[in-house]
Coordinates of C-alpha atoms in Angstrom, one line a residue:
Chain A
X1 CA -98.0 1.5 65.8
X2 CA -99.6 -2.0 66.4
X3 CA -96.4 -3.5 67.8
X4 CA -96.7 -1.5 71.0
X5 CA -100.1 -2.8 71.7
X6 CA -98.5 -6.2 72.4
X7 CA -95.1 -5.1 73.7
X8 CA -96.3 -2.8 76.4
X9 CA -93.6 -1.1 78.4
X10 CA -94.5 -3.2 81.5
X11 CA -93.9 -6.4 79.5
X12 CA -90.6 -5.2 78.2
X13 CA -89.6 -4.2 81.8
X14 CA -90.3 -7.7 83.1
X15 CA -88.4 -9.2 80.1
X16 CA -85.3 -7.2 80.8
X17 CA -85.5 -7.6 84.5
X18 CA -87.4 -10.8 85.3
X19 CA -88.6 -11.3 88.9
X20 CA -88.0 -14.6 90.7
X21 CA -86.2 -16.3 87.8
X22 CA -84.2 -19.5 88.5
X23 CA -85.0 -22.9 90.0
X24 CA -85.0 -23.1 93.8
X25 CA -85.5 -25.5 96.6
X26 CA -87.5 -26.6 98.4
X27 CA -90.4 -27.4 96.1
X28 CA -93.3 -29.9 96.2
X29 CA -94.5 -29.6 92.6
X30 CA -92.6 -29.3 89.3
X31 CA -93.7 -29.2 85.7
X32 CA -91.9 -29.0 82.4
X33 CA -93.8 -27.7 79.5
X34 CA -92.8 -27.3 75.8
X35 CA -94.3 -25.4 73.0
X36 CA -93.9 -27.9 70.1
X37 CA -94.4 -25.2 67.4
X38 CA -91.4 -23.2 68.4
X39 CA -89.4 -25.4 70.7
X40 CA -89.7 -23.1 73.7
X41 CA -89.7 -24.7 77.1
X42 CA -90.1 -23.9 80.8
X43 CA -89.8 -25.7 84.1
X44 CA -91.8 -24.3 87.0
X45 CA -91.5 -25.3 90.6
X46 CA -93.9 -24.5 93.4
X47 CA -93.2 -24.5 97.1
X48 CA -96.3 -24.5 99.4
X49 CA -96.7 -24.2 103.1
X50 CA -100.0 -24.7 104.8
X51 CA -101.8 -24.4 101.5
X52 CA -100.2 -21.1 100.6
X53 CA -97.8 -20.6 97.7
X54 CA -94.5 -19.6 99.3
X55 CA -92.4 -19.6 96.1
X56 CA -92.7 -20.0 92.3
X57 CA -89.4 -20.6 90.6
X58 CA -88.8 -21.1 86.9
X59 CA -86.2 -21.5 84.2
X60 CA -86.5 -21.9 80.5
X61 CA -86.1 -20.8 77.0
X62 CA -88.5 -18.4 75.4
X63 CA -89.4 -15.1 73.9
X64 CA -90.0 -11.9 75.7
X65 CA -93.7 -12.6 76.0
X66 CA -93.1 -15.9 77.7
X67 CA -90.3 -14.6 79.9
X68 CA -92.3 -11.6 81.0
X69 CA -95.4 -13.7 81.6
X70 CA -93.5 -16.0 83.9
X71 CA -92.1 -13.0 85.8
X72 CA -95.6 -11.5 86.3
X73 CA -96.9 -14.9 87.3
X74 CA -94.2 -15.1 90.0
X75 CA -95.3 -11.7 91.4
X76 CA -99.0 -12.5 91.3
X77 CA -99.0 -16.0 92.7
X78 CA -96.5 -15.9 95.5
X79 CA -98.3 -15.4 98.9
X80 CA -101.7 -16.6 97.6
X81 CA -103.5 -19.7 98.8
X82 CA -103.7 -22.4 96.1
X83 CA -107.3 -21.8 95.1
X84 CA -106.6 -18.0 94.7
X85 CA -103.5 -18.8 92.7
X86 CA -105.5 -21.0 90.4
X87 CA -108.2 -18.3 90.1
X88 CA -105.6 -15.8 89.0
X89 CA -104.4 -18.3 86.4
X90 CA -108.0 -18.6 85.1
X91 CA -108.3 -14.8 84.9
X92 CA -105.0 -14.6 82.9
X93 CA -106.2 -17.3 80.5
X94 CA -109.5 -15.4 80.0
X95 CA -107.6 -12.2 79.4
X96 CA -105.3 -13.8 76.7
X97 CA -108.3 -15.5 75.1
X98 CA -110.3 -12.2 74.9
X99 CA -108.6 -11.4 71.5
X100 CA -107.4 -8.1 72.8
X101 CA -110.6 -6.9 74.4
X102 CA -109.8 -3.8 76.5
X103 CA -113.1 -4.1 78.4
X104 CA -112.1 -7.6 79.6
X105 CA -108.7 -6.2 80.7
X106 CA -110.4 -3.4 82.6
X107 CA -112.7 -5.8 84.4
X108 CA -109.7 -8.0 85.5
X109 CA -107.4 -5.2 86.6
X110 CA -108.0 -5.9 90.3
X111 CA -107.1 -9.5 90.0
X112 CA -104.3 -9.3 87.4
X113 CA -102.7 -5.9 88.3
X114 CA -99.8 -5.3 85.9
X115 CA -100.6 -8.5 84.0
X116 CA -103.5 -6.8 82.2
X117 CA -100.7 -5.4 80.0
X118 CA -100.8 -8.7 78.2
X119 CA -104.2 -8.0 76.8
X120 CA -102.6 -7.1 73.4
X121 CA -101.0 -10.5 73.0
X122 CA -104.5 -12.0 72.4
X123 CA -104.6 -10.2 69.0
X124 CA -101.6 -12.3 67.8
X125 CA -102.8 -16.0 67.7
X126 CA -99.2 -17.2 67.1
X127 CA -98.1 -15.7 70.4
X128 CA -101.0 -16.8 72.7
X129 CA -99.1 -20.0 73.6
X130 CA -96.0 -18.0 74.5
X131 CA -98.0 -16.1 77.2
X132 CA -99.7 -19.2 78.6
X133 CA -96.8 -21.7 78.7
X134 CA -95.6 -20.8 82.2
X135 CA -99.1 -20.6 83.6
X136 CA -99.8 -24.1 82.2
X137 CA -96.8 -25.4 84.0
X138 CA -97.9 -23.6 87.2
X139 CA -101.3 -25.3 87.1
X140 CA -99.7 -28.6 86.4
X141 CA -97.2 -28.2 89.2
X142 CA -99.9 -27.2 91.7
X143 CA -102.0 -30.2 90.6
X144 CA -99.2 -32.5 91.4
X145 CA -98.8 -31.2 94.9
X146 CA -102.6 -31.6 95.5
X147 CA -102.5 -35.2 94.2
X148 CA -99.5 -36.0 96.5
X149 CA -101.1 -34.3 99.4
X150 CA -104.5 -35.8 99.1
X151 CA -103.2 -39.3 98.2
X152 CA -100.1 -39.3 100.5
X153 CA -99.2 -38.5 104.1
X154 CA -98.2 -34.9 103.9
X155 CA -101.1 -33.4 105.7
Chain B
X1 CA -94.5 -10.3 30.6
X2 CA -93.7 -13.4 28.6
X3 CA -91.3 -15.9 30.1
X4 CA -88.8 -15.1 27.4
X5 CA -88.4 -11.5 28.6
X6 CA -87.5 -12.6 32.1
X7 CA -84.3 -14.1 30.8
X8 CA -81.8 -11.7 29.4
X9 CA -78.5 -12.4 27.7
X10 CA -77.5 -15.7 26.2
X11 CA -79.9 -18.6 26.4
X12 CA -76.9 -20.9 26.9
X13 CA -76.7 -20.9 30.6
X14 CA -74.8 -17.8 31.5
X15 CA -78.0 -15.8 31.6
X16 CA -79.1 -13.6 34.5
X17 CA -82.6 -13.3 35.8
X18 CA -84.5 -10.1 35.1
X19 CA -85.9 -10.1 38.7
X20 CA -88.0 -7.0 38.2
X21 CA -89.8 -8.6 35.3
X22 CA -90.2 -11.8 37.2
X23 CA -91.7 -10.0 40.2
X24 CA -94.6 -8.8 37.9
X25 CA -95.6 -12.4 37.6
X26 CA -96.2 -12.7 41.3
X27 CA -99.4 -10.8 42.3
X28 CA -98.7 -11.3 46.0
X29 CA -95.5 -9.4 45.9
X30 CA -97.5 -6.2 45.2
X31 CA -99.5 -6.8 48.4
X32 CA -99.6 -4.0 50.9
X33 CA -99.7 -5.3 54.5
X34 CA -101.2 -3.6 57.6
X35 CA -100.1 0.1 57.9
X36 CA -99.6 0.1 54.1
X37 CA -96.2 -1.7 54.4
X38 CA -94.9 -3.4 51.2
X39 CA -94.2 -7.1 51.6
X40 CA -90.6 -8.3 51.9
X41 CA -91.0 -12.0 51.6
X42 CA -87.9 -13.9 52.9
X43 CA -89.6 -17.1 53.9
X44 CA -89.4 -19.0 50.6
X45 CA -87.7 -22.1 52.1
X46 CA -90.9 -22.5 54.1
X47 CA -93.1 -22.0 51.0
X48 CA -92.5 -20.1 47.8
X49 CA -94.9 -17.7 46.3
X50 CA -96.8 -18.6 43.1
X51 CA -96.6 -16.9 39.7
X52 CA -99.7 -16.0 37.7
X53 CA -98.9 -18.8 35.3
X54 CA -99.5 -21.4 38.0
X55 CA -102.5 -19.7 39.4
X56 CA -104.1 -19.4 35.9
X57 CA -103.4 -23.1 35.2
X58 CA -105.2 -24.1 38.4
X59 CA -108.2 -21.9 37.6
X60 CA -108.3 -23.1 34.0
X61 CA -108.3 -26.7 35.1
X62 CA -111.2 -26.2 37.5
X63 CA -113.2 -24.0 35.2
X64 CA -112.8 -26.0 32.0
X65 CA -111.4 -29.5 32.5
X66 CA -112.3 -30.7 36.0
X67 CA -113.0 -34.4 36.3
X68 CA -111.5 -37.4 38.0
X69 CA -108.5 -39.1 36.3
X70 CA -108.2 -42.6 34.9
X71 CA -111.8 -43.4 35.7
X72 CA -113.9 -41.6 33.2
X73 CA -114.4 -42.2 29.5
X74 CA -116.1 -38.8 29.0
X75 CA -114.3 -35.9 27.4
X76 CA -113.6 -34.0 30.6
X77 CA -112.2 -37.1 32.2
X78 CA -109.9 -37.6 29.2
X79 CA -108.7 -34.0 29.3
X80 CA -108.0 -34.1 33.0
X81 CA -106.2 -37.5 32.7
X82 CA -104.1 -36.1 29.8
X83 CA -103.2 -33.0 31.7
X84 CA -102.4 -35.0 34.8
X85 CA -100.2 -37.4 33.0
X86 CA -98.6 -34.6 31.0
X87 CA -97.5 -33.1 34.3
X88 CA -95.8 -36.4 35.1
X89 CA -93.9 -36.1 31.8
X90 CA -93.0 -32.5 32.7
X91 CA -91.7 -33.4 36.1
X92 CA -89.8 -36.4 34.7
X93 CA -88.0 -34.1 32.3
X94 CA -87.4 -31.4 34.9
X95 CA -85.3 -33.7 37.1
X96 CA -84.0 -35.8 34.2
X97 CA -85.7 -39.0 35.2
X98 CA -84.9 -41.8 32.8
X99 CA -88.5 -42.9 32.7
X100 CA -91.9 -41.1 33.4
X101 CA -92.9 -44.2 35.3
X102 CA -90.3 -43.3 38.0
X103 CA -92.4 -40.2 39.0
X104 CA -94.8 -40.9 41.8
X105 CA -97.1 -38.1 42.8
X106 CA -97.3 -37.7 46.6
X107 CA -98.6 -35.0 48.9
X108 CA -95.0 -33.8 49.5
X109 CA -91.7 -34.9 50.8
X110 CA -93.1 -36.0 54.1
X111 CA -95.5 -38.5 52.4
X112 CA -92.7 -39.6 50.1
X113 CA -90.3 -40.4 52.9
X114 CA -93.1 -42.1 54.9
X115 CA -93.9 -44.1 51.9
X116 CA -90.4 -45.4 51.6
X117 CA -89.9 -46.0 55.3
X118 CA -93.1 -48.0 55.4
X119 CA -92.7 -50.2 52.2
X120 CA -89.2 -51.1 53.3
X121 CA -90.7 -52.7 56.4
X122 CA -92.8 -54.9 54.2
X123 CA -90.4 -55.4 51.3
X124 CA -88.9 -58.8 50.4
X125 CA -85.1 -59.3 50.4
X126 CA -82.8 -57.7 49.6
X127 CA -84.6 -54.4 50.4
X128 CA -86.7 -55.3 53.5
X129 CA -85.5 -53.8 56.8
X130 CA -85.5 -56.2 59.8
X131 CA -83.9 -57.0 63.1
X132 CA -80.1 -56.5 63.1
X133 CA -80.3 -54.1 60.1
X134 CA -79.2 -50.5 60.3
X135 CA -80.6 -47.3 58.9
X136 CA -78.3 -44.3 58.7
X137 CA -79.5 -40.7 58.7
X138 CA -77.9 -37.4 59.8
X139 CA -78.2 -34.9 62.6
X140 CA -79.1 -32.1 60.2
X141 CA -82.4 -33.7 59.0
X142 CA -85.8 -32.2 58.9
X143 CA -88.1 -34.0 61.3
X144 CA -89.7 -35.7 58.3
X145 CA -86.5 -37.5 57.5
X146 CA -86.0 -38.5 61.2
X147 CA -89.3 -39.6 62.6
X148 CA -90.3 -42.1 59.8
X149 CA -87.0 -43.9 60.2
X150 CA -87.4 -44.0 64.0
X151 CA -90.8 -45.5 63.5
X152 CA -89.4 -48.0 61.0
X153 CA -86.4 -49.1 63.1
X154 CA -88.5 -49.3 66.3
X155 CA -91.1 -51.4 64.6
X156 CA -88.8 -53.8 62.9
X157 CA -86.0 -54.2 65.5
X158 CA -83.5 -52.4 63.3
X159 CA -81.0 -49.8 64.6
X160 CA -81.0 -46.1 63.7
X161 CA -77.6 -44.4 63.4
X162 CA -76.6 -41.0 62.2
X163 CA -73.8 -38.7 61.0
X164 CA -72.9 -35.8 63.2
X165 CA -72.2 -32.2 62.1
X166 CA -69.0 -30.2 62.3
X167 CA -68.8 -26.8 63.9
X168 CA -68.8 -25.3 60.4
X169 CA -72.2 -26.9 59.7
X170 CA -71.0 -29.7 57.4
X171 CA -71.6 -33.4 57.8
X172 CA -68.9 -35.1 59.8
X173 CA -67.8 -37.8 57.3
X174 CA -64.7 -38.8 59.3
X175 CA -66.4 -42.0 60.3
X176 CA -68.1 -42.7 57.0
X177 CA -66.8 -46.3 56.8
X178 CA -67.7 -47.0 60.4
X179 CA -71.3 -45.7 60.0
X180 CA -72.1 -47.2 56.7
X181 CA -71.3 -50.9 56.9
X182 CA -72.5 -54.3 55.7
X183 CA -75.4 -54.0 58.2
X184 CA -76.6 -50.8 56.6
X185 CA -79.8 -51.2 54.5
X186 CA -80.7 -47.5 54.0
X187 CA -78.9 -44.2 54.1
X188 CA -81.3 -41.3 54.0
X189 CA -80.2 -37.7 54.1
X190 CA -81.0 -34.2 53.1
X191 CA -79.5 -32.8 49.9
X192 CA -79.6 -29.2 50.9
X193 CA -80.3 -28.4 54.6
X194 CA -83.3 -26.3 55.3
X195 CA -81.7 -24.9 58.4
X196 CA -77.9 -24.7 57.8
X197 CA -78.1 -24.2 54.1
X198 CA -75.4 -26.9 53.6
X199 CA -75.2 -28.7 50.3
X200 CA -74.2 -32.3 51.2
X201 CA -71.8 -34.4 49.1
X202 CA -74.5 -36.9 48.3
X203 CA -72.7 -38.6 45.4
X204 CA -69.7 -39.5 47.7
X205 CA -72.1 -40.9 50.4
X206 CA -74.1 -42.8 47.8
X207 CA -70.9 -44.4 46.5
X208 CA -70.1 -45.8 49.9
X209 CA -73.6 -46.8 50.6
X210 CA -73.8 -48.7 47.3
X211 CA -70.5 -50.5 48.1
X212 CA -72.3 -52.2 51.0
X213 CA -75.5 -52.7 49.1
X214 CA -77.6 -50.0 50.9
X215 CA -80.3 -47.9 49.4
X216 CA -79.8 -44.1 49.3
X217 CA -82.8 -41.9 49.9
X218 CA -82.6 -38.1 49.5
X219 CA -84.8 -35.3 50.9
X220 CA -84.4 -32.8 48.0
X221 CA -87.1 -30.4 49.2
X222 CA -84.6 -27.4 49.2
X223 CA -82.5 -28.7 46.3
X224 CA -84.9 -29.2 43.4
X225 CA -86.4 -25.7 43.6
X226 CA -83.0 -24.0 43.4
X227 CA -80.6 -26.2 41.5
X228 CA -80.5 -27.8 38.0
X229 CA -81.4 -31.3 39.0
X230 CA -80.4 -34.7 37.6
X231 CA -81.7 -37.5 39.7
X232 CA -79.3 -40.1 38.3
X233 CA -76.3 -37.8 38.8
X234 CA -76.9 -37.8 42.6
X235 CA -76.3 -41.5 42.8
X236 CA -79.5 -41.9 44.9
X237 CA -82.1 -44.6 44.6
X238 CA -85.1 -42.6 45.8
X239 CA -85.6 -38.8 46.0
X240 CA -88.4 -36.8 47.4
X241 CA -89.3 -33.2 46.6
X242 CA -92.2 -31.0 47.1
X243 CA -94.3 -28.7 44.9
X244 CA -95.0 -25.7 47.1
X245 CA -91.4 -24.8 47.6
X246 CA -90.9 -24.6 43.8
X247 CA -93.7 -22.2 42.8
X248 CA -96.3 -25.0 42.8
X249 CA -99.4 -25.6 44.9
X250 CA -99.4 -27.2 48.3
X251 CA -100.5 -30.8 48.7
X252 CA -98.4 -32.1 45.8
X253 CA -94.9 -33.5 45.7
X254 CA -92.9 -36.2 43.8
X255 CA -91.1 -39.3 44.9
X256 CA -88.7 -40.4 42.2
X257 CA -87.4 -43.9 42.4
X258 CA -85.2 -46.1 40.2
X259 CA -87.6 -48.1 38.0
X260 CA -86.3 -51.6 38.8
X261 CA -86.4 -50.7 42.5
X262 CA -89.9 -49.4 42.5
X263 CA -91.1 -52.5 40.6
X264 CA -89.7 -54.6 43.5
X265 CA -91.3 -52.7 46.3
X266 CA -94.8 -53.5 47.7
X267 CA -97.6 -51.0 47.8
X268 CA -98.0 -48.3 50.5
X269 CA -101.7 -47.3 50.7
X270 CA -104.3 -49.6 49.3
X271 CA -107.3 -48.3 47.4
X272 CA -108.5 -47.3 44.0
X273 CA -106.1 -46.8 41.1
X274 CA -103.2 -48.8 42.7
X275 CA -104.7 -52.2 41.7
X276 CA -104.6 -54.6 38.8
X277 CA -107.3 -56.9 40.0
X278 CA -109.3 -57.1 43.2
X279 CA -111.1 -60.2 44.5
X280 CA -112.5 -60.7 47.9
X281 CA -109.6 -62.9 49.0
X282 CA -106.7 -60.9 47.6
X283 CA -105.6 -58.3 45.1
X284 CA -102.8 -57.8 42.6
X285 CA -101.3 -54.4 42.1
X286 CA -100.6 -52.0 39.3
X287 CA -97.0 -51.4 38.2
X288 CA -95.3 -48.2 39.3
X289 CA -96.0 -45.3 39.4
X290 CA -99.8 -46.1 39.9
X291 CA -99.0 -48.8 42.5
X292 CA -98.0 -46.0 44.9
X293 CA -100.9 -43.6 44.0
X294 CA -103.9 -45.0 45.8
X295 CA -107.1 -42.9 45.7
X296 CA -108.0 -39.8 43.7
X297 CA -104.7 -37.9 43.5
X298 CA -104.3 -34.1 43.9
X299 CA -105.1 -33.6 40.2
X300 CA -105.2 -29.8 39.9
X301 CA -102.1 -29.6 42.1
X302 CA -100.1 -31.9 39.9
X303 CA -101.1 -30.0 36.8
X304 CA -100.2 -26.8 38.6
X305 CA -96.9 -28.2 39.6
X306 CA -96.3 -29.0 36.0
X307 CA -96.9 -25.4 35.2
X308 CA -94.4 -24.4 37.9
X309 CA -91.8 -26.6 36.4
X310 CA -92.5 -25.1 33.0
X311 CA -92.0 -21.7 34.4
X312 CA -88.7 -22.6 36.0
X313 CA -87.5 -24.4 32.9
X314 CA -88.3 -21.3 30.7
X315 CA -86.2 -19.2 33.0
X316 CA -83.5 -21.8 33.1
X317 CA -82.4 -23.5 36.3
X318 CA -78.8 -22.4 35.7
X319 CA -80.0 -18.8 36.0
X320 CA -82.2 -19.6 39.0
X321 CA -79.3 -21.2 40.8
X322 CA -77.0 -18.3 39.9
X323 CA -79.5 -15.8 41.3
X324 CA -79.7 -17.8 44.5
X325 CA -76.0 -17.8 44.9
X326 CA -75.8 -14.0 44.2
X327 CA -78.6 -13.2 46.7
X328 CA -77.2 -15.7 49.3
X329 CA -73.7 -14.2 49.0
X330 CA -75.1 -10.7 49.5
X331 CA -77.2 -11.7 52.4
X332 CA -74.3 -13.5 54.1
X333 CA -72.2 -10.4 53.8
X334 CA -74.9 -8.0 55.0
X335 CA -75.9 -10.1 57.9
X336 CA -72.4 -10.8 59.0
X337 CA -71.9 -7.0 59.2
X338 CA -74.8 -6.6 61.7
X339 CA -73.3 -6.6 65.3
X340 CA -74.7 -9.5 67.3
X341 CA -75.8 -11.6 64.3
X342 CA -74.3 -15.1 64.4
X343 CA -75.0 -17.3 61.3
X344 CA -75.4 -21.0 62.1
X345 CA -74.0 -23.0 59.2
X346 CA -71.5 -22.4 56.4
X347 CA -70.3 -18.8 56.4
X348 CA -69.5 -18.6 52.7
X349 CA -71.3 -19.5 49.5
X350 CA -69.2 -22.6 49.0
X351 CA -71.4 -25.7 48.8
X352 CA -74.2 -23.7 50.3
X353 CA -77.9 -23.2 49.5
X354 CA -80.0 -20.1 50.3
X355 CA -81.5 -20.7 53.7
X356 CA -79.7 -18.5 56.3
X357 CA -80.4 -19.2 60.0
X358 CA -79.0 -17.0 62.6
X359 CA -79.2 -15.8 66.2
X360 CA -79.2 -12.2 67.2
X361 CA -77.7 -11.5 70.6
X362 CA -79.9 -12.9 73.3
X363 CA -83.1 -12.0 71.4
X364 CA -85.6 -14.7 70.8
X365 CA -86.6 -15.4 67.1
X366 CA -90.3 -14.8 67.9
X367 CA -89.5 -11.3 69.1
X368 CA -87.2 -10.7 66.1
X369 CA -89.8 -12.0 63.7
X370 CA -92.6 -9.9 65.3
X371 CA -90.7 -6.6 65.0
X372 CA -89.5 -7.4 61.5
X373 CA -93.2 -8.2 60.6
X374 CA -94.1 -4.7 61.7
X375 CA -91.9 -3.5 58.9
X376 CA -93.4 -6.0 56.4
X377 CA -90.5 -8.4 56.5
X378 CA -91.5 -12.0 56.6
X379 CA -88.9 -14.4 58.0
X380 CA -89.3 -17.7 59.9
X381 CA -88.5 -18.0 63.6
X382 CA -88.4 -21.3 65.5
X383 CA -86.8 -24.6 65.1
X384 CA -87.8 -25.0 61.4
X385 CA -88.8 -28.6 62.1
X386 CA -85.1 -29.4 62.8
X387 CA -84.8 -29.6 66.5
X388 CA -81.7 -31.9 66.7
X389 CA -79.6 -29.6 64.6
X390 CA -80.6 -26.6 66.8
X391 CA -79.7 -28.6 69.8
X392 CA -76.3 -29.5 68.2
X393 CA -75.5 -25.8 68.0
X394 CA -76.8 -25.1 71.5
X395 CA -79.8 -23.0 70.6
X396 CA -83.5 -23.7 71.0
X397 CA -84.6 -21.7 68.0
X398 CA -83.2 -19.5 65.3
X399 CA -84.4 -16.9 62.8
X400 CA -84.2 -17.9 59.1
X401 CA -84.2 -15.8 56.0
X402 CA -84.6 -17.4 52.6
X403 CA -85.1 -15.9 49.2
X404 CA -86.0 -17.2 45.8
X405 CA -85.9 -16.1 42.2
X406 CA -88.0 -13.0 43.0
X407 CA -85.8 -11.8 45.8
X408 CA -83.9 -8.6 45.4
X409 CA -80.8 -7.2 47.1
X410 CA -83.0 -4.3 48.3
X411 CA -85.0 -6.8 50.3
X412 CA -81.8 -8.1 51.9
X413 CA -81.0 -4.5 52.8
X414 CA -84.5 -4.2 54.4
X415 CA -83.7 -7.2 56.5
X416 CA -80.4 -5.8 57.7
X417 CA -82.0 -2.5 58.5
X418 CA -84.9 -4.2 60.1
X419 CA -82.5 -6.0 62.5
X420 CA -81.2 -2.6 63.7
X421 CA -84.8 -1.6 64.4
X422 CA -85.3 -4.9 66.4
X423 CA -82.2 -4.0 68.5
X424 CA -83.6 -0.4 69.1
X425 CA -87.0 -1.7 70.0
X426 CA -85.9 -4.1 72.7
X427 CA -83.0 -1.9 73.9
X428 CA -80.9 -5.1 74.2
X429 CA -79.1 -7.3 71.7

């Protein structure tokens, strides 16, 4: 059945038992994103130390795809230097935009690990934004920290 | 089938729809979806399906009569103009408008409401809205009956106020006399809510509004398709409705307005067809309705909407409304029996239209809709362009089922069964 191609078991596991959910302190960057078509929203906070992502915390309203995507994002990004975190985000975007191309998923397995399970979401255009909402917030939050740290006195 | 066979029993209003015969007029209802699933279409409040009679009318217009209207002396131009203006007559009769000149063709309710909100900014006294004036709306409005009034009041220095909603999903009219006062210039509200299903007591509100000299505007997008409609009985001054929710094409709607009021209002868009005379320095304008119909109108769409109104009239709007009540009552009962389903809005058929919005445990409407879709069941999930009313009930989104004259009780059963499959699929609820 087609449905399982999107709702892979890994996604449902993350949805039922999300990793790292909730907003925490300290944080240096925060972003709130909404999906105007369905009203879903998410707030993502990032805590950095010495250029490395120490924590990604998040809270919001959304479907299983968006919730699971944020849980996977937490797992993938925490512990990575900022450029590597942004690169993972680019890979995830590429995966989702591949329209369900399994070859793309296979090529990104090393970078995205469990998150390659989201490949099927790309076949459902109405759900692409669900998968990307948290990642957009992450990119925005990381961008804020960089602006503050290059323009301010943090370093 | 002929239209006559779709109506059984007496032709005097107590008739019932022959739904199986009606369904044969809708080719799309025979569609098999992916995995050979039959279509269960429960998204008619979003847009209705179209019968063959409307589709044939569109095709016939383009194949045989296509020309611009009111600008051509050739035969096709005359035929197109005659058909376009005949559609105006049909729509006037359909909503019992006292005059055909009160029927303005628009692109839909959204354009109709924006038209009103704009021209009231420019209108002379007593209709013009300015600093110190107030516009009253309600918390259960579609965004198209909120944002135009926000724009109007922000641009003119007027104040926007609104009625709240009771826990049952009715308008809270306890402060009617405090909200609608001598300062009120416009009261604009939805006749039948697209989210809660509530049928609002518009005549009562219109009475109070007229006591203080305010204009009453109705969003009748969900009302005109389902109820026998009499514009003057509502007490309103201006009423918008849309074609695609009443079996007609997209891109066409109607703004009805009281003739003397329309005659006193300034134009909305400037362009062809809305003028009387144009000189380089200034222009004079055509009388209503053409004053408000600048540019080439949606000609085929208007003619198609006329065919849709003819189809509905042949069935009888009493019968259409009775069928909606029957289906809605059945759906309320079936959905209330599904554990975890919580209907937002009136729980009984009393003063209620056919849109049923609900939450289902902690599941998100996207997920519910996706699994239902895998069984061929089309519902709407999201905020239905009514975010404030969702916020009022503490939810970000809901799932909405809505039927029409072709909806069967078996389709409601499919929805209730489908929700059990949703619960099984996610293992939560």
